[in-house]
Amino acid sequence: PALILSGAASVIARINDWASVLHDRYTLVLVLKIALTGAIVGFGAKTRRRIADTLTATPSGKGVVSAVRRTLAIEGSLMFVTLGLGVVLARMANP
């Protein structure tokens, strides 16, 4: 939550003209990074609930291993893209 809030605060502090948010490359990348970070958090919470429900319904844990593998693949991919956006931001000049 702290990362999302600090990123959102950074966007708000850096935006001079709200109408041009989607036309300024820096703020566009920053907004995308915040959105992906939120997606990672949301996906992780949803998956955690799904795995907990599966373990409750099936004490043997059948199906949990495949759910965890799928989660790792999807979350890992989202994190890789989010980190890439962070690298792009670090190399861009601040507006």
PDB file of N, CA and C in Angstrom, residues 15-67:
ATOM      1  N   ILE A  15       1.972  16.364 -11.952  1.00  0.00           N
ATOM      2  CA  ILE A  15       1.049  16.723 -13.032  1.00  0.00           C
ATOM      3  C   ILE A  15       0.739  18.215 -12.971  1.00  0.00           C
ATOM      4  N   ASN A  16       1.105  18.891 -14.046  1.00  0.00           N
ATOM      5  CA  ASN A  16       0.824  20.320 -14.152  1.00  0.00           C
ATOM      6  C   ASN A  16      -0.532  20.561 -14.812  1.00  0.00           C
ATOM      7  N   ASP A  17      -0.853  19.711 -15.767  1.00  0.00           N
ATOM      8  CA  ASP A  17      -2.086  19.875 -16.526  1.00  0.00           C
ATOM      9  C   ASP A  17      -2.754  18.505 -16.639  1.00  0.00           C
ATOM     10  N   TRP A  18      -3.858  18.308 -15.927  1.00  0.00           N
ATOM     11  CA  TRP A  18      -4.521  17.004 -15.895  1.00  0.00           C
ATOM     12  C   TRP A  18      -5.008  16.574 -17.271  1.00  0.00           C
ATOM     13  N   ALA A  19      -5.307  17.533 -18.132  1.00  0.00           N
ATOM     14  CA  ALA A  19      -5.783  17.186 -19.473  1.00  0.00           C
ATOM     15  C   ALA A  19      -4.677  16.545 -20.312  1.00  0.00           C
ATOM     16  N   SER A  20      -3.427  16.806 -19.952  1.00  0.00           N
ATOM     17  CA  SER A  20      -2.324  16.278 -20.756  1.00  0.00           C
ATOM     18  C   SER A  20      -1.682  15.034 -20.151  1.00  0.00           C
ATOM     19  N   VAL A  21      -2.314  14.430 -19.146  1.00  0.00           N
ATOM     20  CA  VAL A  21      -1.728  13.262 -18.469  1.00  0.00           C
ATOM     21  C   VAL A  21      -1.408  12.154 -19.471  1.00  0.00           C
ATOM     22  N   LEU A  22      -2.339  11.847 -20.329  1.00  0.00           N
ATOM     23  CA  LEU A  22      -2.120  10.758 -21.272  1.00  0.00           C
ATOM     24  C   LEU A  22      -1.238  11.152 -22.458  1.00  0.00           C
ATOM     25  N   HIS A  23      -0.858  12.417 -22.524  1.00  0.00           N
ATOM     26  CA  HIS A  23      -0.003  12.864 -23.616  1.00  0.00           C
ATOM     27  C   HIS A  23       1.437  13.085 -23.167  1.00  0.00           C
ATOM     28  N   ASP A  24       1.665  13.142 -21.854  1.00  0.00           N
ATOM     29  CA  ASP A  24       3.007  13.295 -21.311  1.00  0.00           C
ATOM     30  C   ASP A  24       3.567  11.901 -21.019  1.00  0.00           C
ATOM     31  N   ARG A  25       4.685  11.567 -21.627  1.00  0.00           N
ATOM     32  CA  ARG A  25       5.229  10.214 -21.501  1.00  0.00           C
ATOM     33  C   ARG A  25       5.574   9.846 -20.063  1.00  0.00           C
ATOM     34  N   TYR A  26       6.155  10.760 -19.319  1.00  0.00           N
ATOM     35  CA  TYR A  26       6.572  10.451 -17.954  1.00  0.00           C
ATOM     36  C   TYR A  26       5.378  10.105 -17.072  1.00  0.00           C
ATOM     37  N   THR A  27       4.369  10.960 -17.081  1.00  0.00           N
ATOM     38  CA  THR A  27       3.213  10.691 -16.224  1.00  0.00           C
ATOM     39  C   THR A  27       2.427   9.480 -16.721  1.00  0.00           C
ATOM     40  N   LEU A  28       2.415   9.240 -18.014  1.00  0.00           N
ATOM     41  CA  LEU A  28       1.736   8.060 -18.544  1.00  0.00           C
ATOM     42  C   LEU A  28       2.405   6.782 -18.044  1.00  0.00           C
ATOM     43  N   VAL A  29       3.736   6.741 -18.093  1.00  0.00           N
ATOM     44  CA  VAL A  29       4.462   5.570 -17.594  1.00  0.00           C
ATOM     45  C   VAL A  29       4.255   5.431 -16.087  1.00  0.00           C
ATOM     46  N   LEU A  30       4.257   6.533 -15.370  1.00  0.00           N
ATOM     47  CA  LEU A  30       4.044   6.498 -13.922  1.00  0.00           C
ATOM     48  C   LEU A  30       2.654   5.974 -13.573  1.00  0.00           C
ATOM     49  N   VAL A  31       1.644   6.418 -14.301  1.00  0.00           N
ATOM     50  CA  VAL A  31       0.278   5.940 -14.074  1.00  0.00           C
ATOM     51  C   VAL A  31       0.184   4.446 -14.398  1.00  0.00           C
ATOM     52  N   LEU A  32       0.818   4.011 -15.473  1.00  0.00           N
ATOM     53  CA  LEU A  32       0.828   2.587 -15.817  1.00  0.00           C
ATOM     54  C   LEU A  32       1.501   1.758 -14.734  1.00  0.00           C
ATOM     55  N   LYS A  33       2.597   2.276 -14.193  1.00  0.00           N
ATOM     56  CA  LYS A  33       3.313   1.555 -13.137  1.00  0.00           C
ATOM     57  C   LYS A  33       2.440   1.421 -11.887  1.00  0.00           C
ATOM     58  N   ILE A  34       1.743   2.471 -11.518  1.00  0.00           N
ATOM     59  CA  ILE A  34       0.850   2.422 -10.365  1.00  0.00           C
ATOM     60  C   ILE A  34      -0.288   1.436 -10.614  1.00  0.00           C
ATOM     61  N   ALA A  35      -0.850   1.465 -11.816  1.00  0.00           N
ATOM     62  CA  ALA A  35      -1.939   0.551 -12.147  1.00  0.00           C
ATOM     63  C   ALA A  35      -1.478  -0.906 -12.090  1.00  0.00           C
ATOM     64  N   LEU A  36      -0.302  -1.187 -12.622  1.00  0.00           N
ATOM     65  CA  LEU A  36       0.214  -2.557 -12.574  1.00  0.00           C
ATOM     66  C   LEU A  36       0.519  -2.992 -11.147  1.00  0.00           C
ATOM     67  N   THR A  37       1.028  -2.087 -10.349  1.00  0.00           N
ATOM     68  CA  THR A  37       1.292  -2.420  -8.946  1.00  0.00           C
ATOM     69  C   THR A  37      -0.016  -2.747  -8.231  1.00  0.00           C
ATOM     70  N   GLY A  38      -1.041  -1.973  -8.494  1.00  0.00           N
ATOM     71  CA  GLY A  38      -2.356  -2.262  -7.928  1.00  0.00           C
ATOM     72  C   GLY A  38      -2.902  -3.597  -8.416  1.00  0.00           C
ATOM     73  N   ALA A  39      -2.665  -3.904  -9.693  1.00  0.00           N
ATOM     74  CA  ALA A  39      -3.110  -5.190 -10.240  1.00  0.00           C
ATOM     75  C   ALA A  39      -2.393  -6.346  -9.555  1.00  0.00           C
ATOM     76  N   ILE A  40      -1.106  -6.184  -9.286  1.00  0.00           N
ATOM     77  CA  ILE A  40      -0.344  -7.231  -8.590  1.00  0.00           C
ATOM     78  C   ILE A  40      -0.920  -7.466  -7.196  1.00  0.00           C
ATOM     79  N   VAL A  41      -1.189  -6.390  -6.478  1.00  0.00           N
ATOM     80  CA  VAL A  41      -1.743  -6.505  -5.122  1.00  0.00           C
ATOM     81  C   VAL A  41      -3.126  -7.160  -5.175  1.00  0.00           C
ATOM     82  N   GLY A  42      -3.970  -6.715  -6.089  1.00  0.00           N
ATOM     83  CA  GLY A  42      -5.307  -7.282  -6.214  1.00  0.00           C
ATOM     84  C   GLY A  42      -5.284  -8.742  -6.621  1.00  0.00           C
ATOM     85  N   PHE A  43      -4.434  -9.068  -7.578  1.00  0.00           N
ATOM     86  CA  PHE A  43      -4.321 -10.451  -8.026  1.00  0.00           C
ATOM     87  C   PHE A  43      -3.814 -11.340  -6.901  1.00  0.00           C
ATOM     88  N   GLY A  44      -2.836 -10.860  -6.151  1.00  0.00           N
ATOM     89  CA  GLY A  44      -2.298 -11.631  -5.033  1.00  0.00           C
ATOM     90  C   GLY A  44      -3.345 -11.886  -3.965  1.00  0.00           C
ATOM     91  N   ALA A  45      -4.146 -10.870  -3.651  1.00  0.00           N
ATOM     92  CA  ALA A  45      -5.206 -11.033  -2.640  1.00  0.00           C
ATOM     93  C   ALA A  45      -6.266 -12.018  -3.115  1.00  0.00           C
ATOM     94  N   LYS A  46      -6.663 -11.907  -4.376  1.00  0.00           N
ATOM     95  CA  LYS A  46      -7.667 -12.817  -4.930  1.00  0.00           C
ATOM     96  C   LYS A  46      -7.151 -14.251  -4.925  1.00  0.00           C
ATOM     97  N   THR A  47      -5.916 -14.437  -5.326  1.00  0.00           N
ATOM     98  CA  THR A  47      -5.334 -15.777  -5.370  1.00  0.00           C
ATOM     99  C   THR A  47      -5.193 -16.359  -3.975  1.00  0.00           C
ATOM    100  N   ARG A  48      -4.805 -15.539  -3.020  1.00  0.00           N
ATOM    101  CA  ARG A  48      -4.669 -16.020  -1.643  1.00  0.00           C
ATOM    102  C   ARG A  48      -6.007 -16.540  -1.131  1.00  0.00           C
ATOM    103  N   ARG A  49      -7.073 -15.792  -1.400  1.00  0.00           N
ATOM    104  CA  ARG A  49      -8.410 -16.237  -0.986  1.00  0.00           C
ATOM    105  C   ARG A  49      -8.791 -17.545  -1.679  1.00  0.00           C
ATOM    106  N   ARG A  50      -8.502 -17.634  -2.978  1.00  0.00           N
ATOM    107  CA  ARG A  50      -8.847 -18.840  -3.731  1.00  0.00           C
ATOM    108  C   ARG A  50      -8.094 -20.056  -3.192  1.00  0.00           C
ATOM    109  N   ILE A  51      -6.819 -19.897  -2.901  1.00  0.00           N
ATOM    110  CA  ILE A  51      -6.032 -21.014  -2.372  1.00  0.00           C
ATOM    111  C   ILE A  51      -6.515 -21.393  -0.973  1.00  0.00           C
ATOM    112  N   ALA A  52      -6.822 -20.404  -0.149  1.00  0.00           N
ATOM    113  CA  ALA A  52      -7.339 -20.694   1.195  1.00  0.00           C
ATOM    114  C   ALA A  52      -8.664 -21.437   1.113  1.00  0.00           C
ATOM    115  N   ASP A  53      -9.532 -21.025   0.202  1.00  0.00           N
ATOM    116  CA  ASP A  53     -10.812 -21.719   0.025  1.00  0.00           C
ATOM    117  C   ASP A  53     -10.604 -23.149  -0.457  1.00  0.00           C
ATOM    118  N   THR A  54      -9.648 -23.341  -1.363  1.00  0.00           N
ATOM    119  CA  THR A  54      -9.354 -24.687  -1.863  1.00  0.00           C
ATOM    120  C   THR A  54      -8.844 -25.573  -0.740  1.00  0.00           C
ATOM    121  N   LEU A  55      -7.966 -25.038   0.095  1.00  0.00           N
ATOM    122  CA  LEU A  55      -7.446 -25.824   1.207  1.00  0.00           C
ATOM    123  C   LEU A  55      -8.526 -26.149   2.233  1.00  0.00           C
ATOM    124  N   THR A  56      -9.464 -25.231   2.410  1.00  0.00           N
ATOM    125  CA  THR A  56     -10.568 -25.478   3.342  1.00  0.00           C
ATOM    126  C   THR A  56     -11.500 -26.567   2.799  1.00  0.00           C
ATOM    127  N   ALA A  57     -11.794 -26.476   1.499  1.00  0.00           N
ATOM    128  CA  ALA A  57     -12.712 -27.441   0.893  1.00  0.00           C
ATOM    129  C   ALA A  57     -12.065 -28.800   0.681  1.00  0.00           C
ATOM    130  N   THR A  58     -10.770 -28.797   0.383  1.00  0.00           N
ATOM    131  CA  THR A  58     -10.055 -30.045   0.103  1.00  0.00           C
ATOM    132  C   THR A  58      -8.814 -30.093   0.980  1.00  0.00           C
ATOM    133  N   PRO A  59      -8.906 -30.675   2.160  1.00  0.00           N
ATOM    134  CA  PRO A  59      -7.756 -30.703   3.076  1.00  0.00           C
ATOM    135  C   PRO A  59      -6.505 -31.348   2.481  1.00  0.00           C
ATOM    136  N   SER A  60      -6.682 -32.180   1.460  1.00  0.00           N
ATOM    137  CA  SER A  60      -5.514 -32.815   0.835  1.00  0.00           C
ATOM    138  C   SER A  60      -4.686 -31.802   0.045  1.00  0.00           C
ATOM    139  N   GLY A  61      -5.291 -30.677  -0.300  1.00  0.00           N
ATOM    140  CA  GLY A  61      -4.569 -29.649  -1.037  1.00  0.00           C
ATOM    141  C   GLY A  61      -4.536 -29.882  -2.526  1.00  0.00           C
ATOM    142  N   LYS A  62      -5.362 -30.808  -3.017  1.00  0.00           N
ATOM    143  CA  LYS A  62      -5.386 -31.102  -4.445  1.00  0.00           C
ATOM    144  C   LYS A  62      -5.755 -29.841  -5.230  1.00  0.00           C
ATOM    145  N   GLY A  63      -4.955 -29.518  -6.194  1.00  0.00           N
ATOM    146  CA  GLY A  63      -5.186 -28.334  -7.016  1.00  0.00           C
ATOM    147  C   GLY A  63      -4.434 -27.109  -6.546  1.00  0.00           C
ATOM    148  N   VAL A  64      -3.881 -27.144  -5.346  1.00  0.00           N
ATOM    149  CA  VAL A  64      -3.185 -25.975  -4.810  1.00  0.00           C
ATOM    150  C   VAL A  64      -1.858 -25.751  -5.533  1.00  0.00           C
ATOM    151  N   VAL A  65      -1.158 -26.831  -5.820  1.00  0.00           N
ATOM    152  CA  VAL A  65       0.148 -26.693  -6.473  1.00  0.00           C
ATOM    153  C   VAL A  65       0.005 -26.016  -7.835  1.00  0.00           C
ATOM    154  N   SER A  66      -0.978 -26.423  -8.609  1.00  0.00           N
ATOM    155  CA  SER A  66      -1.172 -25.792  -9.923  1.00  0.00           C
ATOM    156  C   SER A  66      -1.595 -24.333  -9.768  1.00  0.00           C
ATOM    157  N   ALA A  67      -2.397 -24.025  -8.751  1.00  0.00           N
ATOM    158  CA  ALA A  67      -2.814 -22.641  -8.506  1.00  0.00           C
ATOM    159  C   ALA A  67      -1.619 -21.773  -8.119  1.00  0.00           C
TER     160      ALA A  67
END
